[in-house]
């Protein structure tokens, strides 16, 4: 179990050098704060072992900043294959989903069963690398 706390107006990104190449992976997140504003997300991104994470650690960070798309694409590895979904996230405030190919901006997508989060909610994310899906459970 790991806890990440971001008091006040803050942005927290958790990155790891652990690369998942196949299989099914599940994680749960419990939210113990008031979800406000439009900038509360959880999600996944492609592995980028050559990306200099320190470069992005001095401010608000997420994988949907258009000015950084070229940097992310330059970190492409052969393991990415031919898929163009490079990052996706779930909005805690609206329940919507967004994904990006780091070529153009994308808009939030509504989906059947979408539901926003409230304080105390637990959200599970199931990443199926063999099937190419990311499922959100609440």
PDB file of N, CA and C in Angstrom, residues 13-96:
ATOM      1  N   UNK A  13       2.144  13.440  -9.286  1.00  0.00           N
ATOM      2  CA  UNK A  13       2.283  12.369 -10.274  1.00  0.00           C
ATOM      3  C   UNK A  13       3.190  11.314  -9.666  1.00  0.00           C
ATOM      4  N   UNK A  14       2.789  10.077  -9.813  1.00  0.00           N
ATOM      5  CA  UNK A  14       3.591   8.977  -9.311  1.00  0.00           C
ATOM      6  C   UNK A  14       4.132   8.236 -10.525  1.00  0.00           C
ATOM      7  N   UNK A  15       5.445   8.131 -10.609  1.00  0.00           N
ATOM      8  CA  UNK A  15       6.073   7.467 -11.741  1.00  0.00           C
ATOM      9  C   UNK A  15       6.951   6.339 -11.233  1.00  0.00           C
ATOM     10  N   UNK A  16       7.090   5.336 -12.059  1.00  0.00           N
ATOM     11  CA  UNK A  16       7.893   4.186 -11.689  1.00  0.00           C
ATOM     12  C   UNK A  16       8.694   3.724 -12.890  1.00  0.00           C
ATOM     13  N   UNK A  17       9.827   3.122 -12.634  1.00  0.00           N
ATOM     14  CA  UNK A  17      10.621   2.540 -13.710  1.00  0.00           C
ATOM     15  C   UNK A  17      10.214   1.101 -13.999  1.00  0.00           C
ATOM     16  N   UNK A  18       9.203   0.613 -13.290  1.00  0.00           N
ATOM     17  CA  UNK A  18       8.707  -0.734 -13.524  1.00  0.00           C
ATOM     18  C   UNK A  18       7.851  -0.726 -14.786  1.00  0.00           C
ATOM     19  N   UNK A  19       8.248  -1.480 -15.788  1.00  0.00           N
ATOM     20  CA  UNK A  19       7.536  -1.516 -17.062  1.00  0.00           C
ATOM     21  C   UNK A  19       6.729  -2.802 -17.152  1.00  0.00           C
ATOM     22  N   UNK A  20       5.441  -2.646 -17.367  1.00  0.00           N
ATOM     23  CA  UNK A  20       4.556  -3.790 -17.560  1.00  0.00           C
ATOM     24  C   UNK A  20       4.443  -4.032 -19.060  1.00  0.00           C
ATOM     25  N   UNK A  21       4.797  -5.230 -19.507  1.00  0.00           N
ATOM     26  CA  UNK A  21       4.779  -5.518 -20.937  1.00  0.00           C
ATOM     27  C   UNK A  21       3.626  -6.417 -21.347  1.00  0.00           C
ATOM     28  N   UNK A  22       3.087  -7.186 -20.425  1.00  0.00           N
ATOM     29  CA  UNK A  22       1.979  -8.078 -20.751  1.00  0.00           C
ATOM     30  C   UNK A  22       1.227  -8.401 -19.472  1.00  0.00           C
ATOM     31  N   UNK A  23       0.082  -9.061 -19.640  1.00  0.00           N
ATOM     32  CA  UNK A  23      -0.679  -9.498 -18.487  1.00  0.00           C
ATOM     33  C   UNK A  23      -1.745  -8.517 -18.059  1.00  0.00           C
ATOM     34  N   UNK A  24      -2.313  -8.811 -16.891  1.00  0.00           N
ATOM     35  CA  UNK A  24      -3.400  -8.010 -16.335  1.00  0.00           C
ATOM     36  C   UNK A  24      -2.929  -7.432 -15.008  1.00  0.00           C
ATOM     37  N   UNK A  25      -3.127  -6.128 -14.829  1.00  0.00           N
ATOM     38  CA  UNK A  25      -2.640  -5.418 -13.644  1.00  0.00           C
ATOM     39  C   UNK A  25      -3.785  -4.601 -13.048  1.00  0.00           C
ATOM     40  N   UNK A  26      -3.897  -4.622 -11.717  1.00  0.00           N
ATOM     41  CA  UNK A  26      -4.998  -3.944 -11.037  1.00  0.00           C
ATOM     42  C   UNK A  26      -4.456  -3.074  -9.907  1.00  0.00           C
ATOM     43  N   UNK A  27      -5.028  -1.890  -9.773  1.00  0.00           N
ATOM     44  CA  UNK A  27      -4.670  -0.995  -8.659  1.00  0.00           C
ATOM     45  C   UNK A  27      -5.935  -0.309  -8.168  1.00  0.00           C
ATOM     46  N   UNK A  28      -5.972  -0.015  -6.868  1.00  0.00           N
ATOM     47  CA  UNK A  28      -7.088   0.714  -6.280  1.00  0.00           C
ATOM     48  C   UNK A  28      -6.596   2.028  -5.696  1.00  0.00           C
ATOM     49  N   UNK A  29      -7.456   3.037  -5.779  1.00  0.00           N
ATOM     50  CA  UNK A  29      -7.155   4.362  -5.258  1.00  0.00           C
ATOM     51  C   UNK A  29      -8.336   4.799  -4.400  1.00  0.00           C
ATOM     52  N   UNK A  30      -8.054   5.192  -3.159  1.00  0.00           N
ATOM     53  CA  UNK A  30      -9.114   5.702  -2.294  1.00  0.00           C
ATOM     54  C   UNK A  30      -8.902   7.198  -2.123  1.00  0.00           C
ATOM     55  N   UNK A  31      -9.964   7.954  -2.316  1.00  0.00           N
ATOM     56  CA  UNK A  31      -9.864   9.407  -2.284  1.00  0.00           C
ATOM     57  C   UNK A  31     -10.437   9.934  -0.990  1.00  0.00           C
ATOM     58  N   UNK A  32      -9.568  10.563  -0.207  1.00  0.00           N
ATOM     59  CA  UNK A  32      -9.969  11.068   1.087  1.00  0.00           C
ATOM     60  C   UNK A  32      -9.859  12.584   1.130  1.00  0.00           C
ATOM     61  N   UNK A  33     -10.245  13.213   0.040  1.00  0.00           N
ATOM     62  CA  UNK A  33     -10.212  14.665  -0.042  1.00  0.00           C
ATOM     63  C   UNK A  33     -11.427  15.116  -0.832  1.00  0.00           C
ATOM     64  N   UNK A  34     -11.749  16.395  -0.695  1.00  0.00           N
ATOM     65  CA  UNK A  34     -12.849  16.961  -1.445  1.00  0.00           C
ATOM     66  C   UNK A  34     -12.418  17.126  -2.897  1.00  0.00           C
ATOM     67  N   UNK A  35     -13.139  16.501  -3.800  1.00  0.00           N
ATOM     68  CA  UNK A  35     -12.813  16.599  -5.216  1.00  0.00           C
ATOM     69  C   UNK A  35     -13.477  17.853  -5.758  1.00  0.00           C
ATOM     70  N   UNK A  36     -12.655  18.807  -6.164  1.00  0.00           N
ATOM     71  CA  UNK A  36     -13.175  20.072  -6.680  1.00  0.00           C
ATOM     72  C   UNK A  36     -12.364  20.469  -7.895  1.00  0.00           C
ATOM     73  N   UNK A  37     -12.865  21.422  -8.609  1.00  0.00           N
ATOM     74  CA  UNK A  37     -12.170  21.852  -9.820  1.00  0.00           C
ATOM     75  C   UNK A  37     -12.247  20.764 -10.882  1.00  0.00           C
ATOM     76  N   UNK A  38     -11.618  20.990 -12.001  1.00  0.00           N
ATOM     77  CA  UNK A  38     -11.681  20.033 -13.092  1.00  0.00           C
ATOM     78  C   UNK A  38     -10.398  19.266 -13.296  1.00  0.00           C
ATOM     79  N   UNK A  39      -9.459  19.335 -12.368  1.00  0.00           N
ATOM     80  CA  UNK A  39      -8.132  18.783 -12.589  1.00  0.00           C
ATOM     81  C   UNK A  39      -7.770  17.637 -11.654  1.00  0.00           C
ATOM     82  N   UNK A  40      -8.704  16.749 -11.388  1.00  0.00           N
ATOM     83  CA  UNK A  40      -8.412  15.582 -10.553  1.00  0.00           C
ATOM     84  C   UNK A  40      -8.582  14.341 -11.412  1.00  0.00           C
ATOM     85  N   UNK A  41      -7.448  13.656 -11.687  1.00  0.00           N
ATOM     86  CA  UNK A  41      -7.455  12.514 -12.589  1.00  0.00           C
ATOM     87  C   UNK A  41      -6.597  11.385 -12.047  1.00  0.00           C
ATOM     88  N   UNK A  42      -6.898  10.163 -12.488  1.00  0.00           N
ATOM     89  CA  UNK A  42      -5.985   9.044 -12.337  1.00  0.00           C
ATOM     90  C   UNK A  42      -5.876   8.389 -13.708  1.00  0.00           C
ATOM     91  N   UNK A  43      -4.700   7.825 -14.016  1.00  0.00           N
ATOM     92  CA  UNK A  43      -4.547   7.218 -15.331  1.00  0.00           C
ATOM     93  C   UNK A  43      -3.222   6.513 -15.500  1.00  0.00           C
ATOM     94  N   UNK A  44      -2.959   6.132 -16.734  1.00  0.00           N
ATOM     95  CA  UNK A  44      -1.728   5.425 -17.078  1.00  0.00           C
ATOM     96  C   UNK A  44      -1.135   6.039 -18.338  1.00  0.00           C
ATOM     97  N   UNK A  45       0.169   5.817 -18.501  1.00  0.00           N
ATOM     98  CA  UNK A  45       0.877   6.311 -19.693  1.00  0.00           C
ATOM     99  C   UNK A  45       1.869   5.253 -20.146  1.00  0.00           C
ATOM    100  N   UNK A  46       2.276   5.365 -21.379  1.00  0.00           N
ATOM    101  CA  UNK A  46       3.268   4.459 -21.955  1.00  0.00           C
ATOM    102  C   UNK A  46       4.567   4.507 -21.152  1.00  0.00           C
ATOM    103  N   UNK A  47       5.311   3.414 -21.149  1.00  0.00           N
ATOM    104  CA  UNK A  47       6.632   3.459 -20.501  1.00  0.00           C
ATOM    105  C   UNK A  47       7.576   4.339 -21.314  1.00  0.00           C
ATOM    106  N   UNK A  48       8.293   5.195 -20.612  1.00  0.00           N
ATOM    107  CA  UNK A  48       9.276   6.079 -21.243  1.00  0.00           C
ATOM    108  C   UNK A  48      10.533   6.083 -20.381  1.00  0.00           C
ATOM    109  N   UNK A  49      11.308   4.997 -20.407  1.00  0.00           N
ATOM    110  CA  UNK A  49      12.458   4.890 -19.503  1.00  0.00           C
ATOM    111  C   UNK A  49      13.518   5.960 -19.735  1.00  0.00           C
ATOM    112  N   UNK A  50      13.543   6.577 -20.882  1.00  0.00           N
ATOM    113  CA  UNK A  50      14.559   7.597 -21.175  1.00  0.00           C
ATOM    114  C   UNK A  50      14.070   9.016 -20.899  1.00  0.00           C
ATOM    115  N   UNK A  51      12.857   9.163 -20.426  1.00  0.00           N
ATOM    116  CA  UNK A  51      12.314  10.487 -20.155  1.00  0.00           C
ATOM    117  C   UNK A  51      12.918  11.039 -18.868  1.00  0.00           C
ATOM    118  N   UNK A  52      13.366  12.275 -18.889  1.00  0.00           N
ATOM    119  CA  UNK A  52      13.952  12.929 -17.722  1.00  0.00           C
ATOM    120  C   UNK A  52      12.821  13.473 -16.845  1.00  0.00           C
ATOM    121  N   UNK A  53      12.395  12.696 -15.852  1.00  0.00           N
ATOM    122  CA  UNK A  53      11.266  13.081 -15.008  1.00  0.00           C
ATOM    123  C   UNK A  53      11.532  14.345 -14.198  1.00  0.00           C
ATOM    124  N   UNK A  54      12.783  14.596 -13.862  1.00  0.00           N
ATOM    125  CA  UNK A  54      13.125  15.791 -13.079  1.00  0.00           C
ATOM    126  C   UNK A  54      12.745  17.054 -13.849  1.00  0.00           C
ATOM    127  N   UNK A  55      12.829  17.001 -15.154  1.00  0.00           N
ATOM    128  CA  UNK A  55      12.502  18.162 -15.993  1.00  0.00           C
ATOM    129  C   UNK A  55      11.062  18.628 -15.790  1.00  0.00           C
ATOM    130  N   UNK A  56      10.175  17.727 -15.409  1.00  0.00           N
ATOM    131  CA  UNK A  56       8.755  18.049 -15.274  1.00  0.00           C
ATOM    132  C   UNK A  56       8.305  18.134 -13.819  1.00  0.00           C
ATOM    133  N   UNK A  57       9.235  18.151 -12.880  1.00  0.00           N
ATOM    134  CA  UNK A  57       8.878  18.057 -11.459  1.00  0.00           C
ATOM    135  C   UNK A  57       8.707  19.401 -10.762  1.00  0.00           C
ATOM    136  N   UNK A  58       8.769  20.497 -11.468  1.00  0.00           N
ATOM    137  CA  UNK A  58       8.721  21.793 -10.794  1.00  0.00           C
ATOM    138  C   UNK A  58       7.408  22.540 -10.997  1.00  0.00           C
ATOM    139  N   UNK A  59       6.357  21.850 -11.294  1.00  0.00           N
ATOM    140  CA  UNK A  59       5.070  22.524 -11.484  1.00  0.00           C
ATOM    141  C   UNK A  59       3.967  21.516 -11.700  1.00  0.00           C
ATOM    142  N   UNK A  60       2.883  21.978 -12.259  1.00  0.00           N
ATOM    143  CA  UNK A  60       1.751  21.104 -12.528  1.00  0.00           C
ATOM    144  C   UNK A  60       2.107  20.208 -13.705  1.00  0.00           C
ATOM    145  N   UNK A  61       1.967  18.902 -13.498  1.00  0.00           N
ATOM    146  CA  UNK A  61       2.343  17.952 -14.530  1.00  0.00           C
ATOM    147  C   UNK A  61       1.199  16.988 -14.826  1.00  0.00           C
ATOM    148  N   UNK A  62       0.980  16.745 -16.079  1.00  0.00           N
ATOM    149  CA  UNK A  62       0.144  15.633 -16.527  1.00  0.00           C
ATOM    150  C   UNK A  62       0.501  15.347 -17.981  1.00  0.00           C
ATOM    151  N   UNK A  63       0.056  14.214 -18.479  1.00  0.00           N
ATOM    152  CA  UNK A  63       0.450  13.769 -19.814  1.00  0.00           C
ATOM    153  C   UNK A  63      -0.395  14.374 -20.925  1.00  0.00           C
ATOM    154  N   UNK A  64      -1.198  15.378 -20.617  1.00  0.00           N
ATOM    155  CA  UNK A  64      -2.070  15.990 -21.602  1.00  0.00           C
ATOM    156  C   UNK A  64      -1.712  17.458 -21.852  1.00  0.00           C
ATOM    157  N   UNK A  65      -0.446  17.798 -21.733  1.00  0.00           N
ATOM    158  CA  UNK A  65       0.039  19.152 -22.027  1.00  0.00           C
ATOM    159  C   UNK A  65       0.652  19.129 -23.421  1.00  0.00           C
ATOM    160  N   UNK A  66      -0.019  19.783 -24.369  1.00  0.00           N
ATOM    161  CA  UNK A  66       0.396  19.741 -25.770  1.00  0.00           C
ATOM    162  C   UNK A  66       1.828  20.154 -26.026  1.00  0.00           C
ATOM    163  N   UNK A  67       2.347  21.083 -25.244  1.00  0.00           N
ATOM    164  CA  UNK A  67       3.720  21.553 -25.471  1.00  0.00           C
ATOM    165  C   UNK A  67       4.759  20.491 -25.121  1.00  0.00           C
ATOM    166  N   UNK A  68       4.356  19.423 -24.433  1.00  0.00           N
ATOM    167  CA  UNK A  68       5.292  18.345 -24.072  1.00  0.00           C
ATOM    168  C   UNK A  68       5.156  17.114 -24.968  1.00  0.00           C
ATOM    169  N   UNK A  69       4.172  17.110 -25.872  1.00  0.00           N
ATOM    170  CA  UNK A  69       3.917  15.925 -26.704  1.00  0.00           C
ATOM    171  C   UNK A  69       5.159  15.472 -27.473  1.00  0.00           C
ATOM    172  N   UNK A  70       5.904  16.402 -28.039  1.00  0.00           N
ATOM    173  CA  UNK A  70       7.110  16.021 -28.792  1.00  0.00           C
ATOM    174  C   UNK A  70       8.137  15.327 -27.901  1.00  0.00           C
ATOM    175  N   UNK A  71       8.274  15.804 -26.659  1.00  0.00           N
ATOM    176  CA  UNK A  71       9.200  15.165 -25.712  1.00  0.00           C
ATOM    177  C   UNK A  71       8.776  13.723 -25.435  1.00  0.00           C
ATOM    178  N   UNK A  72       7.481  13.532 -25.215  1.00  0.00           N
ATOM    179  CA  UNK A  72       6.975  12.191 -24.920  1.00  0.00           C
ATOM    180  C   UNK A  72       7.159  11.259 -26.114  1.00  0.00           C
ATOM    181  N   UNK A  73       6.849  11.749 -27.314  1.00  0.00           N
ATOM    182  CA  UNK A  73       7.017  10.922 -28.511  1.00  0.00           C
ATOM    183  C   UNK A  73       8.476  10.594 -28.776  1.00  0.00           C
ATOM    184  N   UNK A  74       9.384  11.515 -28.420  1.00  0.00           N
ATOM    185  CA  UNK A  74      10.818  11.265 -28.608  1.00  0.00           C
ATOM    186  C   UNK A  74      11.310  10.151 -27.679  1.00  0.00           C
ATOM    187  N   UNK A  75      10.562   9.871 -26.623  1.00  0.00           N
ATOM    188  CA  UNK A  75      10.936   8.820 -25.674  1.00  0.00           C
ATOM    189  C   UNK A  75      10.371   7.458 -26.092  1.00  0.00           C
ATOM    190  N   UNK A  76       9.783   7.390 -27.277  1.00  0.00           N
ATOM    191  CA  UNK A  76       9.188   6.129 -27.777  1.00  0.00           C
ATOM    192  C   UNK A  76      10.217   5.014 -27.781  1.00  0.00           C
ATOM    193  N   UNK A  77       9.747   3.823 -27.416  1.00  0.00           N
ATOM    194  CA  UNK A  77      10.602   2.634 -27.473  1.00  0.00           C
ATOM    195  C   UNK A  77       9.951   1.620 -28.406  1.00  0.00           C
ATOM    196  N   UNK A  78      10.690   0.618 -28.815  1.00  0.00           N
ATOM    197  CA  UNK A  78      10.177  -0.416 -29.700  1.00  0.00           C
ATOM    198  C   UNK A  78       9.040  -1.215 -29.098  1.00  0.00           C
ATOM    199  N   UNK A  79       8.947  -1.246 -27.774  1.00  0.00           N
ATOM    200  CA  UNK A  79       7.899  -2.003 -27.103  1.00  0.00           C
ATOM    201  C   UNK A  79       6.517  -1.389 -27.257  1.00  0.00           C
ATOM    202  N   UNK A  80       6.432  -0.148 -27.752  1.00  0.00           N
ATOM    203  CA  UNK A  80       5.135   0.499 -27.880  1.00  0.00           C
ATOM    204  C   UNK A  80       4.258  -0.178 -28.926  1.00  0.00           C
ATOM    205  N   UNK A  81       4.846  -0.810 -29.917  1.00  0.00           N
ATOM    206  CA  UNK A  81       4.055  -1.430 -30.972  1.00  0.00           C
ATOM    207  C   UNK A  81       3.378  -0.387 -31.843  1.00  0.00           C
ATOM    208  N   UNK A  82       2.227  -0.738 -32.417  1.00  0.00           N
ATOM    209  CA  UNK A  82       1.568   0.147 -33.380  1.00  0.00           C
ATOM    210  C   UNK A  82       0.377   0.912 -32.810  1.00  0.00           C
ATOM    211  N   UNK A  83       0.016   0.679 -31.563  1.00  0.00           N
ATOM    212  CA  UNK A  83      -1.127   1.373 -30.970  1.00  0.00           C
ATOM    213  C   UNK A  83      -0.842   2.869 -30.854  1.00  0.00           C
ATOM    214  N   UNK A  84      -1.888   3.681 -30.971  1.00  0.00           N
ATOM    215  CA  UNK A  84      -1.697   5.124 -30.859  1.00  0.00           C
ATOM    216  C   UNK A  84      -2.289   5.709 -29.582  1.00  0.00           C
ATOM    217  N   UNK A  85      -2.749   4.889 -28.665  1.00  0.00           N
ATOM    218  CA  UNK A  85      -3.235   5.377 -27.377  1.00  0.00           C
ATOM    219  C   UNK A  85      -2.051   5.366 -26.408  1.00  0.00           C
ATOM    220  N   UNK A  86      -1.473   6.543 -26.170  1.00  0.00           N
ATOM    221  CA  UNK A  86      -0.242   6.630 -25.383  1.00  0.00           C
ATOM    222  C   UNK A  86      -0.477   6.961 -23.907  1.00  0.00           C
ATOM    223  N   UNK A  87      -1.563   7.626 -23.606  1.00  0.00           N
ATOM    224  CA  UNK A  87      -1.915   7.940 -22.221  1.00  0.00           C
ATOM    225  C   UNK A  87      -3.432   8.054 -22.146  1.00  0.00           C
ATOM    226  N   UNK A  88      -3.988   7.648 -21.009  1.00  0.00           N
ATOM    227  CA  UNK A  88      -5.425   7.834 -20.802  1.00  0.00           C
ATOM    228  C   UNK A  88      -5.656   8.105 -19.323  1.00  0.00           C
ATOM    229  N   UNK A  89      -6.728   8.844 -19.045  1.00  0.00           N
ATOM    230  CA  UNK A  89      -7.049   9.108 -17.654  1.00  0.00           C
ATOM    231  C   UNK A  89      -8.556   9.228 -17.441  1.00  0.00           C
ATOM    232  N   UNK A  90      -8.927   9.064 -16.185  1.00  0.00           N
ATOM    233  CA  UNK A  90     -10.306   9.106 -15.712  1.00  0.00           C
ATOM    234  C   UNK A  90     -10.459  10.356 -14.861  1.00  0.00           C
ATOM    235  N   UNK A  91     -11.499  11.149 -15.136  1.00  0.00           N
ATOM    236  CA  UNK A  91     -11.762  12.364 -14.373  1.00  0.00           C
ATOM    237  C   UNK A  91     -12.567  12.031 -13.128  1.00  0.00           C
ATOM    238  N   UNK A  92     -12.023  12.357 -11.965  1.00  0.00           N
ATOM    239  CA  UNK A  92     -12.726  12.102 -10.705  1.00  0.00           C
ATOM    240  C   UNK A  92     -13.947  12.996 -10.572  1.00  0.00           C
ATOM    241  N   UNK A  93     -13.887  14.188 -11.155  1.00  0.00           N
ATOM    242  CA  UNK A  93     -14.986  15.138 -11.015  1.00  0.00           C
ATOM    243  C   UNK A  93     -16.175  14.786 -11.897  1.00  0.00           C
ATOM    244  N   UNK A  94     -15.937  14.362 -13.139  1.00  0.00           N
ATOM    245  CA  UNK A  94     -17.044  14.126 -14.070  1.00  0.00           C
ATOM    246  C   UNK A  94     -17.307  12.644 -14.345  1.00  0.00           C
ATOM    247  N   UNK A  95     -16.308  11.789 -14.141  1.00  0.00           N
ATOM    248  CA  UNK A  95     -16.441  10.384 -14.509  1.00  0.00           C
ATOM    249  C   UNK A  95     -16.096  10.129 -15.961  1.00  0.00           C
ATOM    250  N   UNK A  96     -15.723  11.177 -16.684  1.00  0.00           N
ATOM    251  CA  UNK A  96     -15.363  11.037 -18.093  1.00  0.00           C
ATOM    252  C   UNK A  96     -13.973  10.461 -18.275  1.00  0.00           C
TER     253      UNK A  96
END
